């Protein structure tokens, strides 16, 4: 790993998914535990650490520009997904990359027993590297490699250390949390159950899980969600509501498979949050597949939808594929966004007047504090309250994306 001297000053930036930010945060916390010091400006640092994302071309270009800007001010260590796909463009001069073998070592000992020195850059606990899929479009699979799961006992120990630091919102994260343990035999429900045996008060959020693997463990996993410490939150990316497109994507499940998992979740937890992802304008999309996606959203009513326009990426099967015309992609994207806004606004408005138990999670804007209810919905409360404290609030207003609460 990066050799450092005592009191070396580190500046950090992190982009992309929760997994990438969590890895970067733990990596930097490891350096802090070895004697480094965190600073707020790159000009004050001896080295900058940047966690990068390459999920679409626009994001990769943004990362390359930011690395160039930072390297004009400070020596830069690049982590995340970019090194695996663009190392040749990066390394040299003031830029050093976290090489693939070095990145894999994060999951075979380096992240174990990391002392959390700086909670502000702690985003969660990575539980596995890589995935079991072979999606035609996905560059994350290329950059992350094959599945590599961390031991249950190491993750539980890290949760205990997190709780000792007073951080009571636990986030388990990976490219696919439902793939956890397929290489070791200790699957996600076993990990969640082990964490819930910790006799302390906390809240647990399980991160994104792919439908293919989630279907194998859903019944057992959702039984663990009956513990009130687990957020009733399910991030299940469907990507398309059309089976033909899903086959072209090589997603290895059908629309009905996705709906079966959602139905199982909603029946057990009617007051819950469903988050999904949609790729808009995949190369084989047409008006029929778009309408099928719209109808799926209308049937399942996800509270959160992450809409991304298709971007062919190098090293994937879909690289070189033509996308639908930009005006068509724009029309589809706007229609999906408007549908999501209608669903979210209606569901949020239906909660006004309810009393909710929340745990405060972060500082908001203009002197507010943001809490999370049992379904992981954000609740904005005027005033500053201790982080990770709890309160009963009355929901007095709502927007498309959050509730407004008053402490009672």
PDB file of N, CA and C in Angstrom, residues 212-270:
ATOM      1  N   UNK A 212     -31.135 -11.543  -9.837  1.00  0.00           N
ATOM      2  CA  UNK A 212     -30.724 -12.931 -10.059  1.00  0.00           C
ATOM      3  C   UNK A 212     -30.343 -13.610  -8.747  1.00  0.00           C
ATOM      4  N   UNK A 213     -29.492 -12.971  -7.956  1.00  0.00           N
ATOM      5  CA  UNK A 213     -29.042 -13.558  -6.696  1.00  0.00           C
ATOM      6  C   UNK A 213     -30.023 -13.327  -5.554  1.00  0.00           C
ATOM      7  N   UNK A 214     -30.727 -12.197  -5.585  1.00  0.00           N
ATOM      8  CA  UNK A 214     -31.693 -11.906  -4.516  1.00  0.00           C
ATOM      9  C   UNK A 214     -32.802 -12.942  -4.479  1.00  0.00           C
ATOM     10  N   UNK A 215     -33.209 -13.441  -5.645  1.00  0.00           N
ATOM     11  CA  UNK A 215     -34.276 -14.427  -5.683  1.00  0.00           C
ATOM     12  C   UNK A 215     -33.926 -15.706  -4.947  1.00  0.00           C
ATOM     13  N   UNK A 216     -32.638 -16.022  -4.873  1.00  0.00           N
ATOM     14  CA  UNK A 216     -32.202 -17.250  -4.203  1.00  0.00           C
ATOM     15  C   UNK A 216     -32.313 -17.165  -2.680  1.00  0.00           C
ATOM     16  N   UNK A 217     -32.241 -15.946  -2.141  1.00  0.00           N
ATOM     17  CA  UNK A 217     -32.154 -15.785  -0.684  1.00  0.00           C
ATOM     18  C   UNK A 217     -33.271 -14.941  -0.106  1.00  0.00           C
ATOM     19  N   UNK A 218     -34.209 -14.469  -0.944  1.00  0.00           N
ATOM     20  CA  UNK A 218     -35.188 -13.467  -0.510  1.00  0.00           C
ATOM     21  C   UNK A 218     -35.993 -13.927   0.702  1.00  0.00           C
ATOM     22  N   UNK A 219     -36.498 -15.140   0.670  1.00  0.00           N
ATOM     23  CA  UNK A 219     -37.343 -15.610   1.768  1.00  0.00           C
ATOM     24  C   UNK A 219     -36.589 -15.574   3.090  1.00  0.00           C
ATOM     25  N   UNK A 220     -35.387 -16.115   3.101  1.00  0.00           N
ATOM     26  CA  UNK A 220     -34.590 -16.145   4.329  1.00  0.00           C
ATOM     27  C   UNK A 220     -34.129 -14.748   4.727  1.00  0.00           C
ATOM     28  N   UNK A 221     -33.735 -13.946   3.739  1.00  0.00           N
ATOM     29  CA  UNK A 221     -33.252 -12.598   4.036  1.00  0.00           C
ATOM     30  C   UNK A 221     -34.349 -11.733   4.632  1.00  0.00           C
ATOM     31  N   UNK A 222     -35.531 -11.761   4.043  1.00  0.00           N
ATOM     32  CA  UNK A 222     -36.606 -10.898   4.525  1.00  0.00           C
ATOM     33  C   UNK A 222     -37.071 -11.299   5.921  1.00  0.00           C
ATOM     34  N   UNK A 223     -36.838 -12.537   6.321  1.00  0.00           N
ATOM     35  CA  UNK A 223     -37.127 -12.913   7.713  1.00  0.00           C
ATOM     36  C   UNK A 223     -36.246 -12.122   8.673  1.00  0.00           C
ATOM     37  N   UNK A 224     -34.990 -11.885   8.299  1.00  0.00           N
ATOM     38  CA  UNK A 224     -34.106 -11.097   9.173  1.00  0.00           C
ATOM     39  C   UNK A 224     -34.555  -9.643   9.236  1.00  0.00           C
ATOM     40  N   UNK A 225     -35.249  -9.155   8.198  1.00  0.00           N
ATOM     41  CA  UNK A 225     -35.716  -7.773   8.177  1.00  0.00           C
ATOM     42  C   UNK A 225     -36.825  -7.538   9.203  1.00  0.00           C
ATOM     43  N   UNK A 226     -37.355  -8.604   9.783  1.00  0.00           N
ATOM     44  CA  UNK A 226     -38.376  -8.435  10.813  1.00  0.00           C
ATOM     45  C   UNK A 226     -37.818  -7.783  12.067  1.00  0.00           C
ATOM     46  N   UNK A 227     -36.498  -7.838  12.245  1.00  0.00           N
ATOM     47  CA  UNK A 227     -35.862  -7.129  13.349  1.00  0.00           C
ATOM     48  C   UNK A 227     -36.028  -5.625  13.108  1.00  0.00           C
ATOM     49  N   UNK A 228     -36.585  -4.884  14.076  1.00  0.00           N
ATOM     50  CA  UNK A 228     -36.848  -3.451  13.856  1.00  0.00           C
ATOM     51  C   UNK A 228     -35.600  -2.628  13.612  1.00  0.00           C
ATOM     52  N   UNK A 229     -34.421  -3.199  13.838  1.00  0.00           N
ATOM     53  CA  UNK A 229     -33.202  -2.448  13.585  1.00  0.00           C
ATOM     54  C   UNK A 229     -32.823  -2.420  12.103  1.00  0.00           C
ATOM     55  N   UNK A 230     -33.491  -3.239  11.283  1.00  0.00           N
ATOM     56  CA  UNK A 230     -33.188  -3.270   9.853  1.00  0.00           C
ATOM     57  C   UNK A 230     -34.139  -2.336   9.113  1.00  0.00           C
ATOM     58  N   UNK A 231     -33.583  -1.417   8.310  1.00  0.00           N
ATOM     59  CA  UNK A 231     -34.418  -0.544   7.497  1.00  0.00           C
ATOM     60  C   UNK A 231     -35.209  -1.379   6.486  1.00  0.00           C
ATOM     61  N   UNK A 232     -36.488  -1.073   6.334  1.00  0.00           N
ATOM     62  CA  UNK A 232     -37.326  -1.732   5.321  1.00  0.00           C
ATOM     63  C   UNK A 232     -37.054  -1.058   3.978  1.00  0.00           C
ATOM     64  N   UNK A 233     -35.891  -1.353   3.463  1.00  0.00           N
ATOM     65  CA  UNK A 233     -35.386  -0.700   2.248  1.00  0.00           C
ATOM     66  C   UNK A 233     -34.825  -1.768   1.328  1.00  0.00           C
ATOM     67  N   UNK A 234     -35.248  -1.743   0.066  1.00  0.00           N
ATOM     68  CA  UNK A 234     -34.793  -2.725  -0.917  1.00  0.00           C
ATOM     69  C   UNK A 234     -34.343  -2.007  -2.175  1.00  0.00           C
ATOM     70  N   UNK A 235     -33.045  -2.112  -2.481  1.00  0.00           N
ATOM     71  CA  UNK A 235     -32.511  -1.565  -3.736  1.00  0.00           C
ATOM     72  C   UNK A 235     -32.315  -2.738  -4.684  1.00  0.00           C
ATOM     73  N   UNK A 236     -33.216  -2.844  -5.658  1.00  0.00           N
ATOM     74  CA  UNK A 236     -33.265  -3.980  -6.574  1.00  0.00           C
ATOM     75  C   UNK A 236     -33.310  -3.443  -8.009  1.00  0.00           C
ATOM     76  N   UNK A 237     -32.171  -3.311  -8.676  1.00  0.00           N
ATOM     77  CA  UNK A 237     -32.160  -2.704 -10.016  1.00  0.00           C
ATOM     78  C   UNK A 237     -32.728  -3.634 -11.079  1.00  0.00           C
ATOM     79  N   UNK A 238     -33.777  -3.197 -11.772  1.00  0.00           N
ATOM     80  CA  UNK A 238     -34.387  -4.030 -12.811  1.00  0.00           C
ATOM     81  C   UNK A 238     -33.791  -3.743 -14.185  1.00  0.00           C
ATOM     82  N   UNK A 239     -33.422  -2.478 -14.443  1.00  0.00           N
ATOM     83  CA  UNK A 239     -32.789  -1.984 -15.671  1.00  0.00           C
ATOM     84  C   UNK A 239     -33.745  -1.890 -16.855  1.00  0.00           C
ATOM     85  N   UNK A 240     -34.670  -2.807 -17.021  1.00  0.00           N
ATOM     86  CA  UNK A 240     -35.651  -2.729 -18.098  1.00  0.00           C
ATOM     87  C   UNK A 240     -36.885  -3.526 -17.697  1.00  0.00           C
ATOM     88  N   UNK A 241     -38.047  -3.099 -18.201  1.00  0.00           N
ATOM     89  CA  UNK A 241     -39.276  -3.830 -17.960  1.00  0.00           C
ATOM     90  C   UNK A 241     -39.656  -4.725 -19.120  1.00  0.00           C
ATOM     91  N   UNK A 242     -38.687  -5.051 -19.978  1.00  0.00           N
ATOM     92  CA  UNK A 242     -38.934  -5.854 -21.166  1.00  0.00           C
ATOM     93  C   UNK A 242     -38.019  -7.072 -21.165  1.00  0.00           C
ATOM     94  N   UNK A 243     -38.585  -8.267 -21.256  1.00  0.00           N
ATOM     95  CA  UNK A 243     -37.779  -9.487 -21.186  1.00  0.00           C
ATOM     96  C   UNK A 243     -36.797  -9.615 -22.346  1.00  0.00           C
ATOM     97  N   UNK A 244     -37.177  -9.156 -23.523  1.00  0.00           N
ATOM     98  CA  UNK A 244     -36.240  -9.231 -24.653  1.00  0.00           C
ATOM     99  C   UNK A 244     -34.994  -8.398 -24.383  1.00  0.00           C
ATOM    100  N   UNK A 245     -35.190  -7.195 -23.883  1.00  0.00           N
ATOM    101  CA  UNK A 245     -34.052  -6.324 -23.574  1.00  0.00           C
ATOM    102  C   UNK A 245     -33.216  -6.917 -22.443  1.00  0.00           C
ATOM    103  N   UNK A 246     -33.875  -7.480 -21.438  1.00  0.00           N
ATOM    104  CA  UNK A 246     -33.129  -8.114 -20.346  1.00  0.00           C
ATOM    105  C   UNK A 246     -32.262  -9.261 -20.868  1.00  0.00           C
ATOM    106  N   UNK A 247     -32.770 -10.020 -21.844  1.00  0.00           N
ATOM    107  CA  UNK A 247     -31.943 -11.080 -22.442  1.00  0.00           C
ATOM    108  C   UNK A 247     -30.755 -10.489 -23.189  1.00  0.00           C
ATOM    109  N   UNK A 248     -30.979  -9.411 -23.913  1.00  0.00           N
ATOM    110  CA  UNK A 248     -29.876  -8.760 -24.624  1.00  0.00           C
ATOM    111  C   UNK A 248     -28.832  -8.223 -23.648  1.00  0.00           C
ATOM    112  N   UNK A 249     -29.293  -7.753 -22.516  1.00  0.00           N
ATOM    113  CA  UNK A 249     -28.376  -7.262 -21.481  1.00  0.00           C
ATOM    114  C   UNK A 249     -27.663  -8.400 -20.752  1.00  0.00           C
ATOM    115  N   UNK A 250     -28.152  -9.621 -20.933  1.00  0.00           N
ATOM    116  CA  UNK A 250     -27.646 -10.803 -20.213  1.00  0.00           C
ATOM    117  C   UNK A 250     -27.801 -10.639 -18.701  1.00  0.00           C
ATOM    118  N   UNK A 251     -28.987 -10.204 -18.304  1.00  0.00           N
ATOM    119  CA  UNK A 251     -29.253  -9.965 -16.887  1.00  0.00           C
ATOM    120  C   UNK A 251     -29.602 -11.248 -16.120  1.00  0.00           C
ATOM    121  N   UNK A 252     -30.000 -12.284 -16.798  1.00  0.00           N
ATOM    122  CA  UNK A 252     -30.213 -13.607 -16.196  1.00  0.00           C
ATOM    123  C   UNK A 252     -31.395 -13.660 -15.234  1.00  0.00           C
ATOM    124  N   UNK A 253     -32.409 -12.850 -15.497  1.00  0.00           N
ATOM    125  CA  UNK A 253     -33.691 -12.941 -14.798  1.00  0.00           C
ATOM    126  C   UNK A 253     -34.748 -12.356 -15.714  1.00  0.00           C
ATOM    127  N   UNK A 254     -36.000 -12.531 -15.358  1.00  0.00           N
ATOM    128  CA  UNK A 254     -37.108 -11.986 -16.132  1.00  0.00           C
ATOM    129  C   UNK A 254     -37.824 -10.904 -15.334  1.00  0.00           C
ATOM    130  N   UNK A 255     -38.716 -10.198 -16.011  1.00  0.00           N
ATOM    131  CA  UNK A 255     -39.525  -9.190 -15.330  1.00  0.00           C
ATOM    132  C   UNK A 255     -40.342  -9.835 -14.215  1.00  0.00           C
ATOM    133  N   UNK A 256     -40.884 -11.016 -14.474  1.00  0.00           N
ATOM    134  CA  UNK A 256     -41.693 -11.682 -13.444  1.00  0.00           C
ATOM    135  C   UNK A 256     -40.846 -12.081 -12.237  1.00  0.00           C
ATOM    136  N   UNK A 257     -39.565 -12.421 -12.452  1.00  0.00           N
ATOM    137  CA  UNK A 257     -38.664 -12.701 -11.321  1.00  0.00           C
ATOM    138  C   UNK A 257     -38.528 -11.464 -10.436  1.00  0.00           C
ATOM    139  N   UNK A 258     -38.313 -10.317 -11.067  1.00  0.00           N
ATOM    140  CA  UNK A 258     -38.207  -9.051 -10.331  1.00  0.00           C
ATOM    141  C   UNK A 258     -39.488  -8.781  -9.558  1.00  0.00           C
ATOM    142  N   UNK A 259     -40.627  -8.926 -10.213  1.00  0.00           N
ATOM    143  CA  UNK A 259     -41.900  -8.629  -9.556  1.00  0.00           C
ATOM    144  C   UNK A 259     -42.189  -9.597  -8.410  1.00  0.00           C
ATOM    145  N   UNK A 260     -41.749 -10.822  -8.532  1.00  0.00           N
ATOM    146  CA  UNK A 260     -41.961 -11.789  -7.443  1.00  0.00           C
ATOM    147  C   UNK A 260     -41.233 -11.343  -6.179  1.00  0.00           C
ATOM    148  N   UNK A 261     -39.991 -10.881  -6.325  1.00  0.00           N
ATOM    149  CA  UNK A 261     -39.221 -10.417  -5.166  1.00  0.00           C
ATOM    150  C   UNK A 261     -39.863  -9.172  -4.569  1.00  0.00           C
ATOM    151  N   UNK A 262     -40.275  -8.246  -5.434  1.00  0.00           N
ATOM    152  CA  UNK A 262     -40.925  -7.018  -4.953  1.00  0.00           C
ATOM    153  C   UNK A 262     -42.219  -7.354  -4.212  1.00  0.00           C
ATOM    154  N   UNK A 263     -43.011  -8.257  -4.775  1.00  0.00           N
ATOM    155  CA  UNK A 263     -44.267  -8.642  -4.134  1.00  0.00           C
ATOM    156  C   UNK A 263     -44.022  -9.266  -2.760  1.00  0.00           C
ATOM    157  N   UNK A 264     -43.022 -10.123  -2.674  1.00  0.00           N
ATOM    158  CA  UNK A 264     -42.674 -10.744  -1.403  1.00  0.00           C
ATOM    159  C   UNK A 264     -42.278  -9.680  -0.376  1.00  0.00           C
ATOM    160  N   UNK A 265     -41.510  -8.702  -0.807  1.00  0.00           N
ATOM    161  CA  UNK A 265     -41.047  -7.626   0.082  1.00  0.00           C
ATOM    162  C   UNK A 265     -42.217  -6.748   0.521  1.00  0.00           C
ATOM    163  N   UNK A 266     -43.057  -6.334  -0.425  1.00  0.00           N
ATOM    164  CA  UNK A 266     -44.178  -5.447  -0.099  1.00  0.00           C
ATOM    165  C   UNK A 266     -45.199  -6.139   0.805  1.00  0.00           C
ATOM    166  N   UNK A 267     -45.437  -7.438   0.579  1.00  0.00           N
ATOM    167  CA  UNK A 267     -46.403  -8.146   1.412  1.00  0.00           C
ATOM    168  C   UNK A 267     -45.927  -8.244   2.853  1.00  0.00           C
ATOM    169  N   UNK A 268     -44.635  -8.459   3.037  1.00  0.00           N
ATOM    170  CA  UNK A 268     -44.093  -8.527   4.397  1.00  0.00           C
ATOM    171  C   UNK A 268     -44.005  -7.147   5.030  1.00  0.00           C
ATOM    172  N   UNK A 269     -43.665  -6.142   4.224  1.00  0.00           N
ATOM    173  CA  UNK A 269     -43.408  -4.797   4.753  1.00  0.00           C
ATOM    174  C   UNK A 269     -44.143  -3.763   3.900  1.00  0.00           C
ATOM    175  N   UNK A 270     -45.443  -3.597   4.122  1.00  0.00           N
ATOM    176  CA  UNK A 270     -46.204  -2.621   3.326  1.00  0.00           C
ATOM    177  C   UNK A 270     -45.640  -1.207   3.441  1.00  0.00           C
TER     178      UNK A 270
END
